[in-house]
Structure formats: structure tokens, C-alpha cells
GROMACS .gro file of C-alpha atoms in nm:
model
  186
    1ARG     CA    1   5.260  -6.354   0.392
    2VAL     CA    2   5.450  -6.602   0.600
    3HIS     CA    3   5.277  -6.939   0.658
    4GLY     CA    4   4.927  -6.786   0.645
    5GLU     CA    5   5.007  -6.503   0.887
    6ILE     CA    6   5.027  -6.137   0.800
    7ARG     CA    7   5.368  -5.997   0.881
    8THR     CA    8   5.410  -5.643   1.013
    9PHE     CA    9   5.689  -5.449   0.851
   10ASP     CA   10   5.885  -5.190   1.049
   11PHE     CA   11   5.828  -4.918   0.789
   12LEU     CA   12   5.449  -4.950   0.834
   13ARG     CA   13   5.441  -4.879   1.206
   14VAL     CA   14   5.332  -4.542   1.338
   15MET     CA   15   5.626  -4.330   1.452
   16ILE     CA   16   5.434  -4.042   1.608
   17LYS     CA   17   5.184  -4.187   1.852
   18ALA     CA   18   5.005  -3.867   1.955
   19ILE     CA   19   5.008  -3.491   1.926
   20ILE     CA   20   4.846  -3.308   2.215
   21VAL     CA   21   4.818  -2.939   2.295
   22PHE     CA   22   4.696  -2.850   2.643
   23ASN     CA   23   4.695  -2.534   2.848
   24ASN     CA   24   4.863  -2.458   3.181
   25HIS     CA   25   4.564  -2.613   3.363
   26GLY     CA   26   4.580  -2.942   3.173
   27ILE     CA   27   4.275  -2.875   2.955
   28PRO     CA   28   4.332  -3.032   2.612
   29ARG     CA   29   4.288  -2.787   2.325
   30LEU     CA   30   4.397  -3.011   2.035
   31VAL     CA   31   4.427  -3.389   2.051
   32LYS     CA   32   4.531  -3.628   1.777
   33PHE     CA   33   4.609  -3.995   1.844
   34TYR     CA   34   4.747  -4.201   1.556
   35ASP     CA   35   4.664  -4.538   1.712
   36ARG     CA   36   4.316  -4.656   1.802
   37ILE     CA   37   4.286  -4.597   2.174
   38PRO     CA   38   3.961  -4.588   2.375
   39LEU     CA   39   3.855  -4.239   2.483
   40ASP     CA   40   3.884  -4.309   2.858
   41GLN     CA   41   4.238  -4.435   2.809
   42GLN     CA   42   4.322  -4.126   2.601
   43GLN     CA   43   4.199  -3.905   2.885
   44ASP     CA   44   4.419  -4.097   3.132
   45MET     CA   45   4.718  -4.056   2.900
   46ILE     CA   46   4.660  -3.682   2.863
   47SER     CA   47   4.619  -3.621   3.236
   48HIS     CA   48   4.929  -3.829   3.312
   49LEU     CA   49   5.129  -3.633   3.053
   50PHE     CA   50   5.013  -3.305   3.205
   51ILE     CA   51   5.116  -3.416   3.553
   52GLN     CA   52   5.457  -3.533   3.425
   53ILE     CA   53   5.529  -3.221   3.222
   54SER     CA   54   5.379  -2.945   3.436
   55LYS     CA   55   5.587  -3.028   3.741
   56ARG     CA   56   5.912  -2.999   3.543
   57SER     CA   57   6.094  -2.669   3.571
   58ASP     CA   58   6.168  -2.465   3.258
   59PRO     CA   59   6.548  -2.519   3.254
   60LEU     CA   60   6.505  -2.899   3.228
   61CYS     CA   61   6.528  -3.063   2.886
   62ASN     CA   62   6.212  -3.112   2.684
   63PHE     CA   63   6.239  -3.491   2.654
   64LEU     CA   64   6.126  -3.769   2.884
   65MET     CA   65   6.038  -4.134   2.855
   66ALA     CA   66   5.671  -4.227   2.816
   67ASP     CA   67   5.513  -4.445   3.083
   68GLU     CA   68   5.509  -4.804   2.954
   69LYS     CA   69   5.187  -4.880   3.144
   70LEU     CA   70   5.003  -4.620   2.938
   71TRP     CA   71   5.188  -4.616   2.606
   72GLY     CA   72   5.282  -4.985   2.578
   73VAL     CA   73   5.614  -5.159   2.573
   74GLY     CA   74   5.895  -5.010   2.376
   75GLU     CA   75   6.099  -4.697   2.400
   76ASN     CA   76   5.834  -4.431   2.352
   77LYS     CA   77   5.948  -4.075   2.415
   78VAL     CA   78   5.764  -3.758   2.511
   79MET     CA   79   5.889  -3.434   2.358
   80TYR     CA   80   5.731  -3.100   2.431
   81ARG     CA   81   5.763  -2.723   2.409
   82HIS     CA   82   5.594  -2.468   2.633
   83TYR     CA   83   5.479  -2.147   2.464
   84ALA     CA   84   5.298  -1.887   2.681
   85THR     CA   85   4.991  -2.076   2.811
   86LEU     CA   86   5.015  -2.383   2.586
   87TYR     CA   87   5.213  -2.706   2.595
   88PHE     CA   88   5.273  -2.871   2.256
   89VAL     CA   89   5.340  -3.240   2.324
   90LEU     CA   90   5.437  -3.522   2.088
   91VAL     CA   91   5.471  -3.885   2.188
   92CYS     CA   92   5.694  -4.082   1.949
   93ASP     CA   93   5.871  -4.413   1.923
   94GLU     CA   94   6.246  -4.448   1.971
   95SER     CA   95   6.326  -4.402   1.602
   96GLU     CA   96   6.230  -4.033   1.600
   97SER     CA   97   6.498  -3.771   1.653
   98GLU     CA   98   6.438  -3.551   1.958
   99LEU     CA   99   6.572  -3.242   1.784
  100GLY     CA  100   6.374  -3.324   1.471
  101ILE     CA  101   6.053  -3.343   1.675
  102LEU     CA  102   6.129  -3.013   1.852
  103ASP     CA  103   6.179  -2.861   1.507
  104LEU     CA  104   5.846  -3.012   1.398
  105ILE     CA  105   5.673  -2.847   1.695
  106GLN     CA  106   5.837  -2.519   1.595
  107VAL     CA  107   5.706  -2.557   1.237
  108PHE     CA  108   5.354  -2.624   1.368
  109VAL     CA  109   5.363  -2.321   1.600
  110GLU     CA  110   5.508  -2.093   1.329
  111THR     CA  111   5.236  -2.204   1.087
  112LEU     CA  112   4.966  -2.140   1.348
  113ASP     CA  113   5.121  -1.797   1.411
  114LYS     CA  114   5.103  -1.710   1.041
  115CYS     CA  115   4.744  -1.831   1.010
  116PHE     CA  116   4.610  -1.663   1.321
  117GLU     CA  117   4.852  -1.368   1.347
  118ASN     CA  118   5.012  -1.450   1.684
  119VAL     CA  119   4.826  -1.766   1.782
  120CYS     CA  120   4.670  -1.796   2.126
  121GLU     CA  121   4.461  -2.050   2.312
  122LEU     CA  122   4.135  -1.897   2.188
  123ASP     CA  123   4.235  -1.963   1.827
  124LEU     CA  124   4.259  -2.335   1.906
  125ILE     CA  125   3.922  -2.324   2.083
  126PHE     CA  126   3.728  -2.136   1.814
  127HIS     CA  127   3.898  -2.280   1.504
  128PRO     CA  128   3.961  -2.651   1.575
  129ASP     CA  129   3.887  -2.750   1.214
  130LYS     CA  130   4.153  -2.515   1.079
  131CYS     CA  131   4.404  -2.629   1.345
  132HIS     CA  132   4.346  -2.994   1.253
  133PHE     CA  133   4.382  -2.910   0.883
  134ILE     CA  134   4.718  -2.742   0.954
  135LEU     CA  135   4.830  -3.039   1.161
  136ASP     CA  136   4.721  -3.280   0.886
  137GLU     CA  137   4.933  -3.089   0.635
  138ILE     CA  138   5.236  -3.147   0.858
  139VAL     CA  139   5.170  -3.496   1.000
  140MET     CA  140   4.939  -3.762   0.858
  141GLY     CA  141   4.889  -4.107   1.006
  142GLY     CA  142   5.180  -4.058   1.246
  143MET     CA  143   5.427  -3.982   0.967
  144VAL     CA  144   5.581  -3.642   0.899
  145LEU     CA  145   5.468  -3.507   0.561
  146GLU     CA  146   5.596  -3.152   0.544
  147THR     CA  147   5.832  -2.936   0.749
  148ASN     CA  148   5.850  -2.636   0.519
  149VAL     CA  149   5.627  -2.358   0.658
  150ALA     CA  150   5.593  -2.196   0.314
  151GLU     CA  151   5.459  -2.522   0.161
  152VAL     CA  152   5.212  -2.569   0.445
  153MET     CA  153   5.097  -2.208   0.405
  154ARG     CA  154   5.045  -2.266   0.031
  155ALA     CA  155   4.809  -2.555   0.111
  156ILE     CA  156   4.626  -2.345   0.372
  157ASP     CA  157   4.590  -2.056   0.127
  158GLY     CA  158   4.437  -2.301  -0.122
  159MET     CA  159   4.191  -2.419   0.144
  160ASN     CA  160   4.102  -2.058   0.229
  161LYS     CA  161   4.032  -1.981  -0.140
  162LEU     CA  162   3.800  -2.283  -0.163
  163ASP     CA  163   3.622  -2.177   0.156
  164LYS     CA  164   3.564  -1.828   0.012
  165LYS     CA  165   3.429  -1.970  -0.316
  166GLU     CA  166   3.199  -2.204  -0.125
  167SER     CA  167   3.066  -1.925   0.097
  168ILE     CA  168   3.005  -1.703  -0.209
  169LEU     CA  169   2.809  -1.985  -0.374
  170LEU     CA  170   2.606  -2.043  -0.060
  171MET     CA  171   2.534  -1.670  -0.023
  172SER     CA  172   2.421  -1.642  -0.387
  173LYS     CA  173   2.176  -1.933  -0.346
  174GLN     CA  174   2.034  -1.813  -0.015
  175PRO     CA  175   1.808  -1.532  -0.148
  176VAL     CA  176   1.659  -1.765  -0.412
  177GLN     CA  177   1.569  -2.023  -0.147
  178ALA     CA  178   1.423  -1.752   0.078
  179ARG     CA  179   1.207  -1.624  -0.211
  180LYS     CA  180   1.075  -1.971  -0.283
  181SER     CA  181   0.955  -2.013   0.074
  182LEU     CA  182   0.750  -1.689   0.068
  183PRO     CA  183   0.376  -1.721  -0.012
  184PRO     CA  184   0.272  -1.594  -0.355
  185THR     CA  185   0.140  -1.239  -0.369
  186ALA     CA  186  -0.202  -1.166  -0.522
   0.00000   0.00000   0.00000
């Protein structure tokens, strides 16, 4: 505390502002903002990013500066990769390494590929909870947690084992509940 005011420390600020995956038509398939931003403003940010990125040709570099009107003052950068029909986009502050973020995107895509056996847009549509879990194993609160695909896969395997145990427990209880609801026989 400094004279009754709370001081913000640089190491507490969010470095990754947002992670967005959208398709070639600009439809968001996975969205994660690490700052509190109203939904209508998020939609404006996503559509602006799509317009900026989609009109760039493939040979251009995968970095550009974020619009200060939308992302606030400061040197925020947009880094993206285009895989088949999906754009993987990260918006970060100036302290993040462009090559490090491209590597982070690669780790995320490789992990999705291992989980879904050649990931496609439909996997993101039908398994959003699993996709968010994977993302949360890699990035939490705007900070990078893990970049080792094997470690992320270990956590996902643990989650899958718990899911199987839970479904087995639910299946074993289901017949008992069904029997209780039947009327008694005479």
C-alpha cells in the first residue's frame, strides 16, 4: 500500500489478453478473454480481428498490432496461425515473445490433434468443455502454465479416467433409481 492506495505491480498484470479460434467465415469456435470485457465489446473485438486477419495473404507474417480503440492503450500485439479452416489467434501485451506465442499456438494445436485424432472444426463445436480444459492446462488467467505436450496429455488422461469412473458410477446407480420409481407388484 502506498498512502492508502492499492498499487498494481507489473508481475500481476495479464500478459495474454485473449485466445480466440474462429473459422474462415469469422464464426468463433473457442473464445477466452482474460480481462473482464462486456459481451458486445468482445463480439466487436472478434469481428474486427477477423476482418484484420482474413484479408492478409498467407505469405505475410503472423503478427500485427492490436487496435488501441478496442484493446486499450499500450503495445498489444495480435499473433495468429491459420490451420485448414481455423484461425488460432492470441492477443498479448508487448512483453510476450512473438515466436514464443507461435510456439504456444503450436502446442495447443498439437494437443488438440492428439486428443481428437486430427482435430477439426467439429471437434471444437461438439466438445467445447474438453477444448477449454486443454486450454486451461496450457494458459490460466492470461499466464502460460505448460508448454510440454506430454505433460498436458498426462493431465487430460487423468481427466478422462475420472470421467470414465464417474460415468460407471452413474450407470451403476441408474437401474436402482429406475426400479424405485416402478409401482410395486402384487
